[in-house]
Amino acid sequence: MPSPLPSPDTPLFAGYRRIPGVADELFDAEGRMRPVWRRFVDRFARLSADEIGARFERGNHYLRDAGVFYRQYSADPLAERDWPLAPVPVILHEDEWQTICDGLAQRADLLERVVADLYGPGRLVAEGHLPAALVAASPHWLRPLVGVVPRGGYFLHYLAFEIGRSPDGSWLVLGDRMQAPSGAGFALENRMATGRIFPERFPRAHIHRLAGFFQDFRTALADLSQDGGAAILTPGPSNDTYYEHTYIARYLGLPLLEGEDLLVENGAAKIRTIEGPHPLGVLWRRIDAQFADPLELDADSRIGTPGLVEA
């Protein structure tokens, strides 16, 4: 049976208050602890306040030593702030997580079909499902890419979703992130920091590992690269998530390039090196699409590479 709501006198839950109208991750509507949390809470409750504080500081210390930061836009273009860490993870049952994954995979497939149609046959507009003026006026719809057939057959290779719980506990998609989404590298660093906070076998033995995602993505890049290698295109050090760009580049063993590091010759993208241009097979773009090519897209872009659309 699930454990009852702990007494207010229990040190771990002193001051715990349920917020009306907000979903509670720890307790269900009847005030019972959700089973998926039970083992974690049983172990966490054995720690003293000093032990908890020391563990939390250990996680923050790791992030500081690793140099994890988030660039904040201000008068100082290189101003940084520490990456915030929530020491206690959100724990979901595998069945619930699989439901989320299935729903997001379905949504990703839908978005891929929409993008493929907008740059292909245009049936959504022709049949009246989307207003032509709405599409044409969007700064994210890039007219020079109409008719382009992407290598591998897919337009969307890397996307993210912002999700959250509704008051009734169901999951909602709060935002679709298809323009160079960030988060995967920070998630990996969060996992590393959490492993230092909770070095015991539990809960690490009961969670999905992140390495498989990166291995699969690295394999996908290699499959797309054909004769050339793969690389990551970054806006540069002033970007708010530049740390993540550098971290993922190191983790995957890929060159991290800026627009000026590339050139396009005879429709082929190449990397500038002291030994001369080297062929590039696939480029993982971490800049918004409209800034990738100042020749074909945004003429004011200073972070893209002329001719990249044709490569």
GROMACS .gro file of C-alpha atoms in nm:
model
  311
    1MET     CA    1   0.000   0.000   0.000
    2PRO     CA    2   0.124   0.354  -0.070
    3SER     CA    3   0.250   0.536   0.236
    4PRO     CA    4   0.023   0.800   0.389
    5LEU     CA    5   0.100   1.168   0.390
    6PRO     CA    6   0.382   1.208   0.646
    7SER     CA    7   0.312   1.395   0.965
    8PRO     CA    8   0.407   1.764   0.965
    9ASP     CA    9   0.643   1.671   1.247
   10THR     CA   10   0.851   1.453   1.013
   11PRO     CA   11   1.170   1.661   0.961
   12LEU     CA   12   1.193   1.588   0.589
   13PHE     CA   13   0.841   1.722   0.527
   14ALA     CA   14   0.836   2.003   0.779
   15GLY     CA   15   0.662   2.293   0.612
   16TYR     CA   16   0.544   2.082   0.318
   17ARG     CA   17   0.228   2.235   0.177
   18ARG     CA   18   0.022   2.123  -0.116
   19ILE     CA   19  -0.066   2.412  -0.348
   20PRO     CA   20  -0.431   2.420  -0.460
   21GLY     CA   21  -0.473   2.395  -0.836
   22VAL     CA   22  -0.117   2.268  -0.890
   23ALA     CA   23  -0.031   1.904  -0.965
   24ASP     CA   24   0.171   1.738  -0.689
   25GLU     CA   25   0.450   1.508  -0.806
   26LEU     CA   26   0.502   1.345  -0.467
   27PHE     CA   27   0.148   1.280  -0.341
   28ASP     CA   28  -0.172   1.178  -0.516
   29ALA     CA   29  -0.513   1.342  -0.472
   30GLU     CA   30  -0.582   1.129  -0.162
   31GLY     CA   31  -0.263   1.244   0.006
   32ARG     CA   32  -0.076   0.917  -0.048
   33MET     CA   33   0.284   0.911  -0.159
   34ARG     CA   34   0.316   0.792  -0.517
   35PRO     CA   35   0.479   0.445  -0.521
   36VAL     CA   36   0.753   0.553  -0.762
   37TRP     CA   37   0.889   0.794  -0.497
   38ARG     CA   38   0.877   0.557  -0.199
   39ARG     CA   39   1.227   0.403  -0.219
   40PHE     CA   40   1.394   0.736  -0.290
   41VAL     CA   41   1.217   0.911  -0.002
   42ASP     CA   42   1.291   0.626   0.239
   43ARG     CA   43   1.664   0.671   0.175
   44PHE     CA   44   1.659   1.049   0.154
   45ALA     CA   45   1.479   1.075   0.489
   46ARG     CA   46   1.771   0.901   0.661
   47LEU     CA   47   2.005   1.190   0.581
   48SER     CA   48   2.063   1.467   0.831
   49ALA     CA   49   2.021   1.830   0.735
   50ASP     CA   50   2.400   1.869   0.728
   51GLU     CA   51   2.438   1.565   0.502
   52ILE     CA   52   2.174   1.697   0.264
   53GLY     CA   53   2.341   2.038   0.250
   54ALA     CA   54   2.681   1.881   0.186
   55ARG     CA   55   2.543   1.665  -0.094
   56PHE     CA   56   2.369   1.956  -0.262
   57GLU     CA   57   2.686   2.162  -0.245
   58ARG     CA   58   2.879   1.870  -0.397
   59GLY     CA   59   2.654   1.885  -0.702
   60ASN     CA   60   2.688   2.262  -0.734
   61HIS     CA   61   3.065   2.231  -0.688
   62TYR     CA   62   3.083   1.984  -0.976
   63LEU     CA   63   2.897   2.222  -1.207
   64ARG     CA   64   3.123   2.511  -1.111
   65ASP     CA   65   3.436   2.302  -1.164
   66ALA     CA   66   3.303   2.178  -1.498
   67GLY     CA   67   3.244   2.538  -1.604
   68VAL     CA   68   2.875   2.490  -1.675
   69PHE     CA   69   2.715   2.828  -1.741
   70TYR     CA   70   2.433   2.994  -1.927
   71ARG     CA   71   2.512   3.309  -2.119
   72GLN     CA   72   2.274   3.589  -2.022
   73TYR     CA   73   2.201   3.873  -2.260
   74SER     CA   74   2.292   4.206  -2.102
   75ALA     CA   75   2.510   4.511  -2.157
   76ASP     CA   76   2.804   4.275  -2.121
   77PRO     CA   77   2.782   4.035  -2.420
   78LEU     CA   78   2.987   3.774  -2.232
   79ALA     CA   79   2.802   3.792  -1.898
   80GLU     CA   80   2.744   3.449  -1.748
   81ARG     CA   81   2.532   3.296  -1.475
   82ASP     CA   82   2.565   2.958  -1.311
   83TRP     CA   83   2.348   2.680  -1.446
   84PRO     CA   84   2.072   2.625  -1.185
   85LEU     CA   85   2.049   2.270  -1.053
   86ALA     CA   86   1.743   2.117  -0.887
   87PRO     CA   87   1.919   1.861  -0.663
   88VAL     CA   88   1.614   1.638  -0.613
   89PRO     CA   89   1.517   1.483  -0.948
   90VAL     CA   90   1.163   1.441  -1.075
   91ILE     CA   91   1.093   1.068  -1.066
   92LEU     CA   92   0.847   0.918  -1.314
   93HIS     CA   93   0.733   0.560  -1.347
   94GLU     CA   94   0.857   0.390  -1.662
   95ASP     CA   95   0.501   0.342  -1.790
   96GLU     CA   96   0.427   0.713  -1.755
   97TRP     CA   97   0.754   0.803  -1.925
   98GLN     CA   98   0.681   0.566  -2.212
   99THR     CA   99   0.340   0.729  -2.259
  100ILE     CA  100   0.512   1.068  -2.283
  101CYS     CA  101   0.768   0.932  -2.531
  102ASP     CA  102   0.500   0.777  -2.751
  103GLY     CA  103   0.300   1.099  -2.757
  104LEU     CA  104   0.602   1.315  -2.839
  105ALA     CA  105   0.714   1.076  -3.113
  106GLN     CA  106   0.370   1.106  -3.267
  107ARG     CA  107   0.388   1.484  -3.242
  108ALA     CA  108   0.734   1.487  -3.400
  109ASP     CA  109   0.602   1.281  -3.690
  110LEU     CA  110   0.317   1.528  -3.737
  111LEU     CA  111   0.554   1.827  -3.736
  112GLU     CA  112   0.780   1.653  -3.989
  113ARG     CA  113   0.484   1.599  -4.220
  114VAL     CA  114   0.376   1.962  -4.187
  115VAL     CA  115   0.724   2.095  -4.266
  116ALA     CA  116   0.767   1.852  -4.556
  117ASP     CA  117   0.437   1.971  -4.704
  118LEU     CA  118   0.514   2.342  -4.661
  119TYR     CA  119   0.840   2.300  -4.852
  120GLY     CA  120   0.697   2.040  -5.089
  121PRO     CA  121   0.354   1.986  -5.244
  122GLY     CA  122   0.176   2.252  -5.036
  123ARG     CA  123  -0.145   2.057  -4.989
  124LEU     CA  124  -0.216   2.209  -4.647
  125VAL     CA  125  -0.243   2.552  -4.807
  126ALA     CA  126  -0.408   2.436  -5.130
  127GLU     CA  127  -0.680   2.249  -4.939
  128GLY     CA  128  -0.745   2.537  -4.700
  129HIS     CA  129  -0.603   2.384  -4.383
  130LEU     CA  130  -0.350   2.668  -4.345
  131PRO     CA  131  -0.395   3.027  -4.470
  132ALA     CA  132  -0.143   3.108  -4.743
  133ALA     CA  133  -0.090   3.457  -4.599
  134LEU     CA  134  -0.004   3.312  -4.259
  135VAL     CA  135   0.265   3.088  -4.405
  136ALA     CA  136   0.408   3.352  -4.639
  137ALA     CA  137   0.428   3.612  -4.362
  138SER     CA  138   0.613   3.388  -4.119
  139PRO     CA  139   0.981   3.479  -4.083
  140HIS     CA  140   1.050   3.111  -4.016
  141TRP     CA  141   0.919   2.999  -4.357
  142LEU     CA  142   1.220   3.019  -4.589
  143ARG     CA  143   1.113   3.059  -4.950
  144PRO     CA  144   1.453   2.962  -5.100
  145LEU     CA  145   1.412   2.616  -4.947
  146VAL     CA  146   1.086   2.538  -5.129
  147GLY     CA  147   1.143   2.230  -5.341
  148VAL     CA  148   1.457   2.124  -5.155
  149VAL     CA  149   1.473   1.750  -5.090
  150PRO     CA  150   1.665   1.690  -4.765
  151ARG     CA  151   1.931   1.421  -4.745
  152GLY     CA  152   1.788   1.116  -4.575
  153GLY     CA  153   1.433   1.226  -4.652
  154TYR     CA  154   1.368   1.418  -4.329
  155PHE     CA  155   1.362   1.790  -4.255
  156LEU     CA  156   1.360   1.753  -3.876
  157HIS     CA  157   1.647   1.557  -3.727
  158TYR     CA  158   1.673   1.716  -3.384
  159LEU     CA  159   1.386   1.878  -3.199
  160ALA     CA  160   1.269   1.924  -2.843
  161PHE     CA  161   0.946   1.981  -2.656
  162GLU     CA  162   0.870   2.181  -2.346
  163ILE     CA  163   0.619   1.985  -2.139
  164GLY     CA  164   0.443   2.034  -1.808
  165ARG     CA  165   0.168   1.891  -1.594
  166SER     CA  166  -0.180   2.038  -1.594
  167PRO     CA  167  -0.363   2.077  -1.259
  168ASP     CA  168  -0.537   1.741  -1.315
  169GLY     CA  169  -0.199   1.566  -1.352
  170SER     CA  170  -0.208   1.507  -1.727
  171TRP     CA  171   0.086   1.616  -1.943
  172LEU     CA  172   0.070   1.908  -2.185
  173VAL     CA  173   0.306   2.027  -2.457
  174LEU     CA  174   0.388   2.390  -2.377
  175GLY     CA  175   0.617   2.453  -2.671
  176ASP     CA  176   0.778   2.299  -2.977
  177ARG     CA  177   1.148   2.366  -3.022
  178MET     CA  178   1.263   2.306  -3.378
  179GLN     CA  179   1.509   2.591  -3.425
  180ALA     CA  180   1.840   2.463  -3.285
  181PRO     CA  181   1.691   2.351  -2.952
  182SER     CA  182   1.917   2.339  -2.649
  183GLY     CA  183   1.897   2.122  -2.340
  184ALA     CA  184   2.050   1.782  -2.418
  185GLY     CA  185   2.399   1.880  -2.308
  186PHE     CA  186   2.270   2.049  -1.993
  187ALA     CA  187   2.062   1.738  -1.917
  188LEU     CA  188   2.376   1.527  -1.937
  189GLU     CA  189   2.564   1.759  -1.704
  190ASN     CA  190   2.266   1.762  -1.466
  191ARG     CA  191   2.278   1.383  -1.460
  192MET     CA  192   2.652   1.392  -1.382
  193ALA     CA  193   2.593   1.638  -1.097
  194THR     CA  194   2.302   1.435  -0.959
  195GLY     CA  195   2.523   1.127  -0.961
  196ARG     CA  196   2.757   1.307  -0.722
  197ILE     CA  197   2.470   1.411  -0.497
  198PHE     CA  198   2.334   1.057  -0.484
  199PRO     CA  199   2.632   0.827  -0.550
  200GLU     CA  200   2.452   0.523  -0.409
  201ARG     CA  201   2.344   0.249  -0.645
  202PHE     CA  202   1.988   0.368  -0.597
  203PRO     CA  203   1.847   0.565  -0.770
  204ARG     CA  204   2.103   0.543  -1.051
  205ALA     CA  205   2.039   0.172  -1.105
  206HIS     CA  206   1.673   0.241  -1.178
  207ILE     CA  207   1.689   0.524  -1.430
  208HIS     CA  208   1.723   0.540  -1.806
  209ARG     CA  209   2.073   0.633  -1.918
  210LEU     CA  210   2.131   0.927  -2.152
  211ALA     CA  211   2.435   0.788  -2.332
  212GLY     CA  212   2.221   0.583  -2.570
  213PHE     CA  213   2.055   0.896  -2.706
  214PHE     CA  214   2.387   1.058  -2.790
  215GLN     CA  215   2.525   0.736  -2.938
  216ASP     CA  216   2.221   0.701  -3.163
  217PHE     CA  217   2.243   1.063  -3.272
  218ARG     CA  218   2.614   1.032  -3.345
  219THR     CA  219   2.540   0.726  -3.558
  220ALA     CA  220   2.266   0.914  -3.742
  221LEU     CA  221   2.508   1.197  -3.823
  222ALA     CA  222   2.764   0.947  -3.950
  223ASP     CA  223   2.502   0.782  -4.171
  224LEU     CA  224   2.412   1.119  -4.324
  225SER     CA  225   2.769   1.240  -4.371
  226GLN     CA  226   2.846   1.014  -4.668
  227ASP     CA  227   3.200   1.092  -4.789
  228GLY     CA  228   3.267   1.389  -4.560
  229GLY     CA  229   3.277   1.422  -4.185
  230ALA     CA  230   3.027   1.578  -3.946
  231ALA     CA  231   3.054   1.907  -3.757
  232ILE     CA  232   2.851   2.145  -3.540
  233LEU     CA  233   2.776   2.502  -3.648
  234THR     CA  234   2.760   2.749  -3.357
  235PRO     CA  235   2.684   3.124  -3.352
  236GLY     CA  236   2.992   3.171  -3.133
  237PRO     CA  237   3.086   3.250  -2.771
  238SER     CA  238   2.823   3.524  -2.731
  239ASN     CA  239   2.536   3.278  -2.772
  240ASP     CA  240   2.341   3.200  -2.455
  241THR     CA  241   2.396   2.824  -2.485
  242TYR     CA  242   2.752   2.829  -2.619
  243TYR     CA  243   2.872   2.615  -2.329
  244GLU     CA  244   2.640   2.337  -2.443
  245HIS     CA  245   2.769   2.363  -2.800
  246THR     CA  246   3.127   2.313  -2.681
  247TYR     CA  247   3.030   2.036  -2.440
  248ILE     CA  248   2.839   1.832  -2.699
  249ALA     CA  249   3.114   1.882  -2.957
  250ARG     CA  250   3.368   1.734  -2.714
  251TYR     CA  251   3.133   1.458  -2.604
  252LEU     CA  252   3.058   1.347  -2.961
  253GLY     CA  253   3.408   1.415  -3.092
  254LEU     CA  254   3.291   1.665  -3.355
  255PRO     CA  255   3.453   1.989  -3.475
  256LEU     CA  256   3.279   2.303  -3.349
  257LEU     CA  257   3.264   2.559  -3.628
  258GLU     CA  258   3.150   2.916  -3.678
  259GLY     CA  259   3.021   3.051  -4.007
  260GLU     CA  260   3.357   3.195  -4.109
  261ASP     CA  261   3.517   2.850  -4.069
  262LEU     CA  262   3.321   2.727  -4.370
  263LEU     CA  263   3.310   2.799  -4.740
  264VAL     CA  264   3.100   2.665  -5.024
  265GLU     CA  265   3.268   2.560  -5.348
  266ASN     CA  266   3.072   2.422  -5.642
  267GLY     CA  267   2.774   2.351  -5.418
  268ALA     CA  268   2.978   2.164  -5.156
  269ALA     CA  269   3.041   2.282  -4.800
  270LYS     CA  270   3.401   2.265  -4.686
  271ILE     CA  271   3.596   2.340  -4.370
  272ARG     CA  272   3.873   2.597  -4.392
  273THR     CA  273   4.202   2.457  -4.260
  274ILE     CA  274   4.566   2.558  -4.284
  275GLU     CA  275   4.607   2.263  -4.521
  276GLY     CA  276   4.329   2.384  -4.745
  277PRO     CA  277   3.954   2.313  -4.764
  278HIS     CA  278   3.838   1.978  -4.625
  279PRO     CA  279   3.507   1.823  -4.736
  280LEU     CA  280   3.215   1.833  -4.495
  281GLY     CA  281   2.943   1.570  -4.517
  282VAL     CA  282   2.685   1.692  -4.267
  283LEU     CA  283   2.650   2.004  -4.053
  284TRP     CA  284   2.451   2.005  -3.730
  285ARG     CA  285   2.316   2.358  -3.725
  286ARG     CA  286   2.293   2.520  -3.380
  287ILE     CA  287   2.187   2.857  -3.519
  288ASP     CA  288   1.842   2.959  -3.636
  289ALA     CA  289   1.788   2.865  -3.999
  290GLN     CA  290   1.734   3.217  -4.134
  291PHE     CA  291   2.084   3.319  -4.019
  292ALA     CA  292   2.264   3.026  -4.182
  293ASP     CA  293   2.315   3.186  -4.524
  294PRO     CA  294   2.340   3.566  -4.571
  295LEU     CA  295   2.336   3.519  -4.948
  296GLU     CA  296   2.005   3.333  -4.976
  297LEU     CA  297   1.832   3.408  -4.646
  298ASP     CA  298   1.892   3.697  -4.402
  299ALA     CA  299   2.132   3.938  -4.568
  300ASP     CA  300   2.212   4.098  -4.231
  301SER     CA  301   2.339   3.774  -4.080
  302ARG     CA  302   2.699   3.782  -3.959
  303ILE     CA  303   2.711   3.426  -3.831
  304GLY     CA  304   2.625   3.225  -4.142
  305THR     CA  305   2.810   3.108  -4.451
  306PRO     CA  306   2.729   3.245  -4.800
  307GLY     CA  307   2.595   2.974  -5.029
  308LEU     CA  308   2.518   2.724  -4.753
  309VAL     CA  309   2.163   2.672  -4.881
  310GLU     CA  310   2.299   2.524  -5.203
  311ALA     CA  311   2.544   2.291  -5.027
   0.00000   0.00000   0.00000
